[in-house]
Coordinates of C-alpha atoms and ligand atoms in Angstrom, one line a residue:
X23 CA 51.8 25.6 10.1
X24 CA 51.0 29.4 11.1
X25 CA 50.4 31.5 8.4
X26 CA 53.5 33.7 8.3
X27 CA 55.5 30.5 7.4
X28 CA 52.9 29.2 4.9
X29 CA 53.5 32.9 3.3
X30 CA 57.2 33.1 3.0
X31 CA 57.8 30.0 1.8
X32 CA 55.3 30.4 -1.2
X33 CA 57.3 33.8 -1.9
X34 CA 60.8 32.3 -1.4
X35 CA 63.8 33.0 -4.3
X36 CA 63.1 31.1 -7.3
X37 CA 59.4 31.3 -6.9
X38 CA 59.2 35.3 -7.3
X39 CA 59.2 35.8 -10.7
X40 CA 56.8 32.9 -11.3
X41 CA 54.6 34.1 -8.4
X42 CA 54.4 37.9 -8.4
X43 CA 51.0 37.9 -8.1
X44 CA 51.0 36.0 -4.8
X45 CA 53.7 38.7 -3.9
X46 CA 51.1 41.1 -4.2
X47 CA 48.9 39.3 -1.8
X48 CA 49.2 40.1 2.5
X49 CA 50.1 37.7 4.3
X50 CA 46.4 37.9 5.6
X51 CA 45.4 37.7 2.1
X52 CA 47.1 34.5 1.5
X53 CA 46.0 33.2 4.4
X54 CA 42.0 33.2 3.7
X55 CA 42.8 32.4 0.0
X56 CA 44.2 28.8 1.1
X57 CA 41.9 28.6 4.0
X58 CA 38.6 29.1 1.8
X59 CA 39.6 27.1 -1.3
X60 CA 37.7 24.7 -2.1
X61 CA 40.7 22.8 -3.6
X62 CA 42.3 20.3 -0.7
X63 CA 46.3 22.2 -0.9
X64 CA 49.0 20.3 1.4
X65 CA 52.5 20.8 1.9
X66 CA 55.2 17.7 2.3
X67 CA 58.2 18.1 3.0
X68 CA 61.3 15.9 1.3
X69 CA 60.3 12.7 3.7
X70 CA 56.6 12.8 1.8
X71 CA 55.1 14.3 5.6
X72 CA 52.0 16.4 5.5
X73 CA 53.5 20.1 6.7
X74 CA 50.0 21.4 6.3
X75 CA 46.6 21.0 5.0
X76 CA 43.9 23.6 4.3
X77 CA 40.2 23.2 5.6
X78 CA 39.2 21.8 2.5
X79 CA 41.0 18.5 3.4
X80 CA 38.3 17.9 6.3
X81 CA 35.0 18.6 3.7
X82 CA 36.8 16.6 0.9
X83 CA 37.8 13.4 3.1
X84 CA 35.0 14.1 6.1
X85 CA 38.3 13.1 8.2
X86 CA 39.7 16.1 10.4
X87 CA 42.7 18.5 9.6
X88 CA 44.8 17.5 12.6
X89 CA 45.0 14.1 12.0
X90 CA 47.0 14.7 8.2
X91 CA 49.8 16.8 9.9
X92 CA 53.4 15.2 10.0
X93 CA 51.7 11.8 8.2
X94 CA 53.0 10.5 5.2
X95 CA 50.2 9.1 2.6
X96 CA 51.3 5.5 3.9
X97 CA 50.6 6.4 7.6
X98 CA 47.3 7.7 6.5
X99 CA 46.3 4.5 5.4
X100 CA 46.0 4.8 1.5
X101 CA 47.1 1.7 -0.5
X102 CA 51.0 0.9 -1.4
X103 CA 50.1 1.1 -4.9
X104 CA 48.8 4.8 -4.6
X105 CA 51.6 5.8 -1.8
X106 CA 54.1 4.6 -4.4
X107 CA 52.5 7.0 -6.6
X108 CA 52.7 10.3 -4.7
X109 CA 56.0 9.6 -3.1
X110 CA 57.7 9.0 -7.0
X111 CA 55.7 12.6 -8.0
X112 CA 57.0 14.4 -5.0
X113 CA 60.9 12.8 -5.9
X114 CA 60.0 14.1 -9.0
X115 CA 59.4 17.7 -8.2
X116 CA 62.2 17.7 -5.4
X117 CA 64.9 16.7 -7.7
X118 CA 64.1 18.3 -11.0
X119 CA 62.5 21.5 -9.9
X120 CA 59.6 21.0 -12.0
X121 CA 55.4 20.4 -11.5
X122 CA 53.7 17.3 -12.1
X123 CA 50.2 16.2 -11.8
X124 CA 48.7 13.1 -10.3
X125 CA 45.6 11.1 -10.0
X126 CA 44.3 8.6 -7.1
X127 CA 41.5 7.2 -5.5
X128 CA 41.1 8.1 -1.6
X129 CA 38.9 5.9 0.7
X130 CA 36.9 8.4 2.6
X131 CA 34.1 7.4 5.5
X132 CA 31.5 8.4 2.8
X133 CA 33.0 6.4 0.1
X134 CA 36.1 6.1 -2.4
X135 CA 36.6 9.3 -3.8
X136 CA 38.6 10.7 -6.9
X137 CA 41.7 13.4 -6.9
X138 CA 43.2 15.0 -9.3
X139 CA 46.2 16.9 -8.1
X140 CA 48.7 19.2 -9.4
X141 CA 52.4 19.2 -7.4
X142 CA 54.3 22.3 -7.3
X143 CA 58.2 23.0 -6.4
X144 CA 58.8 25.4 -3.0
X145 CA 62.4 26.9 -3.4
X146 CA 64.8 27.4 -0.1
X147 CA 66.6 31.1 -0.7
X148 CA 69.8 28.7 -2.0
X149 CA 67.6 27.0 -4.8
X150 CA 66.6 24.0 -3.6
X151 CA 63.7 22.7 -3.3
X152 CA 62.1 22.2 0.4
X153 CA 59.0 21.3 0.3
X154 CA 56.1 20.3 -2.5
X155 CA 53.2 22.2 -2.3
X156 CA 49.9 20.2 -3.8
X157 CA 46.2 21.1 -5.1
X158 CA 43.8 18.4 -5.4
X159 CA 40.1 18.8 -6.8
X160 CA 37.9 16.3 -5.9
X161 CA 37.6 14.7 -9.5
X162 CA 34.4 12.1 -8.3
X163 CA 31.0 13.9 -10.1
X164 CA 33.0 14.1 -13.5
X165 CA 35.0 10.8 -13.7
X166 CA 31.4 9.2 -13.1
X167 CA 29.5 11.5 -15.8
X168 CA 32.3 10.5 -18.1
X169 CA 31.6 6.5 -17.1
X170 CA 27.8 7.4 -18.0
X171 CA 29.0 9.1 -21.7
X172 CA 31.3 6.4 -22.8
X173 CA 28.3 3.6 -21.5
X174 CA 26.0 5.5 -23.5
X175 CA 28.4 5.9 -26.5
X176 CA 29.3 2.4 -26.3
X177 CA 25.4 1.4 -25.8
X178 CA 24.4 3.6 -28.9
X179 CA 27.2 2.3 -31.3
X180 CA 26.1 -1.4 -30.6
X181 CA 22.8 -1.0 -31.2
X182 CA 23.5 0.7 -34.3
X183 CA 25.7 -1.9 -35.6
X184 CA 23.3 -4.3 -36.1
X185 CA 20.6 -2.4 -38.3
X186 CA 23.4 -0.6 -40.1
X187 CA 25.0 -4.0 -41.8
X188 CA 21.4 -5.1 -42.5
X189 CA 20.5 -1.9 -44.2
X190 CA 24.2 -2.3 -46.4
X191 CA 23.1 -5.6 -47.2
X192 CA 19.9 -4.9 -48.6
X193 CA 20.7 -1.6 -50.5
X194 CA 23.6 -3.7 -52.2
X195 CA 21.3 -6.5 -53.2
X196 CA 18.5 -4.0 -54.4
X197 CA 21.0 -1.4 -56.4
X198 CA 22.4 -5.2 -57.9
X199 CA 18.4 -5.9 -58.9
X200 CA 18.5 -2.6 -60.2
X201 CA 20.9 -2.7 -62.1
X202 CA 20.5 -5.9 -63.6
X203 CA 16.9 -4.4 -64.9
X204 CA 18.3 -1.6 -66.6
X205 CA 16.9 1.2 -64.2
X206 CA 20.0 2.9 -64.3
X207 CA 18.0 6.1 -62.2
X208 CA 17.2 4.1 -59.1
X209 CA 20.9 2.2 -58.7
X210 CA 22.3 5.2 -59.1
X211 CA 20.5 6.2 -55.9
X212 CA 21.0 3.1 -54.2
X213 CA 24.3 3.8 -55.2
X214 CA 24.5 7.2 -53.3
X215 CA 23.0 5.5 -50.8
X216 CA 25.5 2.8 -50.2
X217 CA 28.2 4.9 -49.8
X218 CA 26.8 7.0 -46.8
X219 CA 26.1 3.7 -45.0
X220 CA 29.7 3.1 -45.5
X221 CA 30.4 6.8 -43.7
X222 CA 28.0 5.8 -40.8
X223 CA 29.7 2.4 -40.1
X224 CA 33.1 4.1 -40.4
X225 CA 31.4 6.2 -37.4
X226 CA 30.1 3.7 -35.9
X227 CA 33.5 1.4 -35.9
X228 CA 35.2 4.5 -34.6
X229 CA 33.1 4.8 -31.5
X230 CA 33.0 1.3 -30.6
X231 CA 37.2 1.5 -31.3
X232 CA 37.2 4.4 -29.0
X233 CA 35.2 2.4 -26.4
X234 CA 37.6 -0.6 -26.3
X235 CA 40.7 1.9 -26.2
X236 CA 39.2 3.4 -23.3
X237 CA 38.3 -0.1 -21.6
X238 CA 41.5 -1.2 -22.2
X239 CA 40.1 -3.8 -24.4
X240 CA 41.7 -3.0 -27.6
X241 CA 43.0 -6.4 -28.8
X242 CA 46.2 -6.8 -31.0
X243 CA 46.5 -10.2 -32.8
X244 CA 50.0 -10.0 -33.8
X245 CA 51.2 -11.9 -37.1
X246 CA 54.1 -12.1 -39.6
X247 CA 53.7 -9.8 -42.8
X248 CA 54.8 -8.2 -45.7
X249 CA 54.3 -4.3 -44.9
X250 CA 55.2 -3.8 -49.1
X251 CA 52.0 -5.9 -49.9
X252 CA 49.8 -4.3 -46.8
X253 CA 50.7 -0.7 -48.2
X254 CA 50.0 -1.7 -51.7
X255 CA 46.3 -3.0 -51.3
X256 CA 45.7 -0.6 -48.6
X257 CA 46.5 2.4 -50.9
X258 CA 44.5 0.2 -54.0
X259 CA 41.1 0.5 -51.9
X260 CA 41.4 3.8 -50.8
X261 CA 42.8 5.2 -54.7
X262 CA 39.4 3.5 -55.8
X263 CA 37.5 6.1 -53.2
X264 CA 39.1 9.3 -54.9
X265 CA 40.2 8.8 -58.6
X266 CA 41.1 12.9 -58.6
X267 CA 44.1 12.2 -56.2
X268 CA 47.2 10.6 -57.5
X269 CA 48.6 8.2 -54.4
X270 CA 52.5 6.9 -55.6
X271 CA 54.2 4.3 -53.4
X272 CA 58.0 5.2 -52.6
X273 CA 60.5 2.5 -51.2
X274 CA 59.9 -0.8 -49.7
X275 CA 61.3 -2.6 -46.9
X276 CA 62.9 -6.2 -47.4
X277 CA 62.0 -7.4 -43.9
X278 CA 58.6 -8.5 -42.5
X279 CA 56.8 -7.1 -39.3
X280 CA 55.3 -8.9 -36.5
X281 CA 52.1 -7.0 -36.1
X282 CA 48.2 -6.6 -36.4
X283 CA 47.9 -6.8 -40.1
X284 CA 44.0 -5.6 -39.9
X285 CA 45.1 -2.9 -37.3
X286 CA 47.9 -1.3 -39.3
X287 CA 45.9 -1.4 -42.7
X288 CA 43.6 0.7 -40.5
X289 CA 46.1 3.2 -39.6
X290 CA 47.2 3.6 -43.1
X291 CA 43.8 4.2 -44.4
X292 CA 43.1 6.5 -41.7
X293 CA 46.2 8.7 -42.8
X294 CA 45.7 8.7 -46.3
X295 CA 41.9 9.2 -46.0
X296 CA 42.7 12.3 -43.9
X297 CA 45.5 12.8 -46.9
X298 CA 42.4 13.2 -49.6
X299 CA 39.9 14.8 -47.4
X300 CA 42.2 17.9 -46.3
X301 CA 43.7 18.5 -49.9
X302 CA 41.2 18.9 -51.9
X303 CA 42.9 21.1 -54.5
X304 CA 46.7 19.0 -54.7
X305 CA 46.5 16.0 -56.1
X306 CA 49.5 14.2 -54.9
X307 CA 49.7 11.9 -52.0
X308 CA 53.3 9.8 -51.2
X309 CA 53.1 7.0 -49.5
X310 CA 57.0 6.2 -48.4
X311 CA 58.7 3.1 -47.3
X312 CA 61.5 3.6 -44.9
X313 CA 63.8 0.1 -43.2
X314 CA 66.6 0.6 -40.7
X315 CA 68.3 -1.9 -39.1
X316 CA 65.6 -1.9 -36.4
X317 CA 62.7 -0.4 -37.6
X318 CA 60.6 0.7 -40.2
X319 CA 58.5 3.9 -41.1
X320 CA 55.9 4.8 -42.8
X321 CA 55.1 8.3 -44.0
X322 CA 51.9 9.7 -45.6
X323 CA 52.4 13.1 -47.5
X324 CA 50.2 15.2 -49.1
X325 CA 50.3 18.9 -50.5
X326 CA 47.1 20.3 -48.7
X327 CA 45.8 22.5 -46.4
X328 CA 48.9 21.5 -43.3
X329 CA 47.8 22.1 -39.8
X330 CA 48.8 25.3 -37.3
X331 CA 52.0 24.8 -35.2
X332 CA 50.4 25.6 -32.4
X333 CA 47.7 22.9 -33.3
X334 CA 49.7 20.1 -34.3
X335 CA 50.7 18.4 -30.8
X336 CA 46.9 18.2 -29.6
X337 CA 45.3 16.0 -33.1
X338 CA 46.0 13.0 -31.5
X339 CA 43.6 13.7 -29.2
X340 CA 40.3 12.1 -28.5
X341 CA 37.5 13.8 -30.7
X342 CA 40.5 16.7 -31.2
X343 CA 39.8 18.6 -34.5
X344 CA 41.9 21.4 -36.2
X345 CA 39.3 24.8 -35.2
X346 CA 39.3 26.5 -39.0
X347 CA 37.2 27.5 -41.3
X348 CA 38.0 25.8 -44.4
X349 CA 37.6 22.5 -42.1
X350 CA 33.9 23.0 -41.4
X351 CA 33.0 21.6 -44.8
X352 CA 34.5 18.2 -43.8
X353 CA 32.6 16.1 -41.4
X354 CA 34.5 14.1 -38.8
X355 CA 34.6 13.3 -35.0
X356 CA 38.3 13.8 -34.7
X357 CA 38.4 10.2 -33.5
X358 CA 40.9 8.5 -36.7
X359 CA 44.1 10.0 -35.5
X360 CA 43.3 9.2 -31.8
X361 CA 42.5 5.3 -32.6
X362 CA 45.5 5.4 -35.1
X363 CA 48.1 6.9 -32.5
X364 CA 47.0 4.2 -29.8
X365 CA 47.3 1.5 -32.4
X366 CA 51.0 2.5 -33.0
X367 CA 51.8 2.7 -28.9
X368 CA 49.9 -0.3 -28.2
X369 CA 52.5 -1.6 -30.9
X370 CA 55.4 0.4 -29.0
X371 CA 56.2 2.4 -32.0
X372 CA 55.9 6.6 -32.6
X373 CA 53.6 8.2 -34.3
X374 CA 54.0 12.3 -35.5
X375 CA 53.4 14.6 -37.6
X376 CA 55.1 17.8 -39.5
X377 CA 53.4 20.0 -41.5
X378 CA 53.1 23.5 -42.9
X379 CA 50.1 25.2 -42.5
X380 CA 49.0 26.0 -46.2
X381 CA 51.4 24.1 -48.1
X382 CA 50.8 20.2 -46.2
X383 CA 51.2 17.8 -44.0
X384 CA 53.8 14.4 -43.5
X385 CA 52.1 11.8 -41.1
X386 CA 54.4 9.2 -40.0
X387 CA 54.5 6.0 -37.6
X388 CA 57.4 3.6 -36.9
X389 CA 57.1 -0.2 -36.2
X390 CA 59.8 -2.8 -35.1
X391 CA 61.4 -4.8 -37.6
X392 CA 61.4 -8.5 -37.0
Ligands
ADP405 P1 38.6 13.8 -38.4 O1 39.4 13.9 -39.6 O2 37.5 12.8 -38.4 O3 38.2 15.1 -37.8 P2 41.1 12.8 -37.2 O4 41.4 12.4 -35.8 O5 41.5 11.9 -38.3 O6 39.6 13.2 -37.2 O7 41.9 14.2 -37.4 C1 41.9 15.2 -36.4 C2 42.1 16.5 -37.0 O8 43.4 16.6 -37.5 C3 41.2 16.8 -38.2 O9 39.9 17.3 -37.8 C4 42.0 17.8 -39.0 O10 41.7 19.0 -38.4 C5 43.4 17.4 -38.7 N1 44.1 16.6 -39.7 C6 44.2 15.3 -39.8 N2 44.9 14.9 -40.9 C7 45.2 16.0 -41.6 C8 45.8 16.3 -42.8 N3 46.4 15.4 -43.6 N4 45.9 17.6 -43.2 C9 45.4 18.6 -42.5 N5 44.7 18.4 -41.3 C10 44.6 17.1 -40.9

């Protein structure tokens, strides 16, 4: 590919607006821009064939330039799996116009390596789209330091476990003794100190949650129940943690669920203990009950400090938490609506949220009806 052709086609019709920067650029310019990147950028054309490869391609793979051009990623050997893969994204981009991103393993003479790519549309003068122009950064060093965090994350939370419970067991038989003896002083204290080894296994249960999600190991055990009676004792235990709120149940559903009672209970908890934590000054918290024909929704509602438009689609994040002031009084990993949310997928329902920044927030997730 020369590099007058590599130029035009980046500059074609629909791609000026979007790219007047690169309009900007010579065609010499361009040219030393793609071949010094350090990013591997191809070109396919609508039958998924390499039109070009930078330089990079050769550091990234150790295999040379001239043996990707006019190959698709089948004739280059990579798996069915991960051919499949790139040939659906390219589709994508051909026939909607539109980017997409992409993530594969490539078997290179030094070893498997990691890509993550980003596919971009290249428009003919009439609108169409010609070819599909990709970047791929060699993704290896990081997806192995994040192995090494979640091993040590999951290594830390296990060992923790263990000393935790025993430390729960004996401050709960000692603020009993305590108590029983009259020395009101010291169970008092032990009674302090019960509840912060409650906050540190709630931690500790979060991390080791996170660690299955991301092994995949997350385990549903689905059974028959009552979602009236699992809303009613969840919101009991967790009324019992904050008598100043007022948490009122609205509606029921007549049908049952087929679902992980322990799993859902923590869902609900999660939401209403987010509920009392970020409204501390509004009382109120509904809980409401909602049956279709199909399904059935649960919404949590309280009356405090809501969450920033622009802020609301990334909570469900892992370890994502709302950046404001007001917030740094309230401890948390930003884990609960992360575990939640792939609780309700794993369950194939939705989970969302609305809210006003100021004036609340309504949390809600939707499960099949049986
Ligand atoms: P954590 O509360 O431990 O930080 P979560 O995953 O439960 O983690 O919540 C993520 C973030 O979403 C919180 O840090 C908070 O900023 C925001 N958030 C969650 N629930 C509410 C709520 N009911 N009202 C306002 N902000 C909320």
């Amino acid at each position: 590919m020369s590099e007058v052709s590599l130029h035009t086609k980046i500059s074609g019709s629909k791609t000026r607006k979007q790219s007047s920067r690169v309009y900007n650029l010579s065609k010499k310019d361009l040219l030393a821009v793609t071949e010094h990147a350090p990013d591997v950028i191809c070109r396919f054309d609508t039958a998924f064939r390499l039109l070009y490869v930078n330089p990079a391609i050769e550091l990234a793979t150790g295999i040379p330039t001239a043996a990707f051009l006019n190959k698709t990623t089948r004739e280059l050997g990579m798996p069915d799996e991960h051919s499949s893969n790139w040939e659906e994204k390219i589709s994508f981009v051909i026939t909607t116009g539109q980017s997409a991103t992409l993530e594969f393993p490539f078997l290179t003479p030094s070893g498997l390596r990691f890509f993550h790519s980003v596919l971009a549309p290249e428009f003919s003068d009439d609108g169409r789209v010609e070819t599909v122009l990709s970047i791929s950064r060699d993704i290896t060093e990081k997806k192995e330091l994040d192995k090494k965090k979640e091993e040590a994350v999951s290594f830390v939370s296990h060992e923790l476990k263990t000393p935790v419970t025993s430390l729960k067991l004996s401050t709960q038989v000692l603020k009993q003794k305590f108590a029983r003896g009259g020395d009101a002083y010291t169970a008092a204290h032990l009674d302090r100190m019960d509840k912060q080894i409650d906050k540190l296994t709630n931690i500790i249960g979060d991390l080791m949650d996170t660690t299955r999600i991301e092994q995949g190991a997350l385990k549903l055990q689905k059974e028959e129940f009552d979602m009236n009676i699992l809303v009613k004792e969840t919101v009991e235990e967790v009324q019992k943690t904050s008598p100043q709120h007022s948490i009122v149940i609205l509606g029921k559903s007549e049908r049952s669920v087929c679902a992980d009672r322990f799993r859902i209970g923590q869902v609900i908890t999660n939401l209403l203990t987010n509920a009392i934590r970020y409204s501390p000054d509004a009382a109120d918290i509904q809980v409401t009950i909602e049956a279709t024909n199909k399904e059935i929704t649960i919404s949590v509602r309280d009356h405090g400090i809501g969450i920033p438009k622009e802020q609301q689609k990334r909570i469900f994040e892992r370890f994502y938490r709302v950046e404001d002031i007001e917030q740094a009084f309230h401890m948390g990993l930003g884990l609960g609506l992360y575990i939640s949310s792939e609780i309700v997928k794993q369950h194939h329902g939705k989970i969302w949220v609305t809210s006003e920044f100021g004036k609340g927030s309504t949390f809600s997730f939707t499960l099949s009806l049986l």
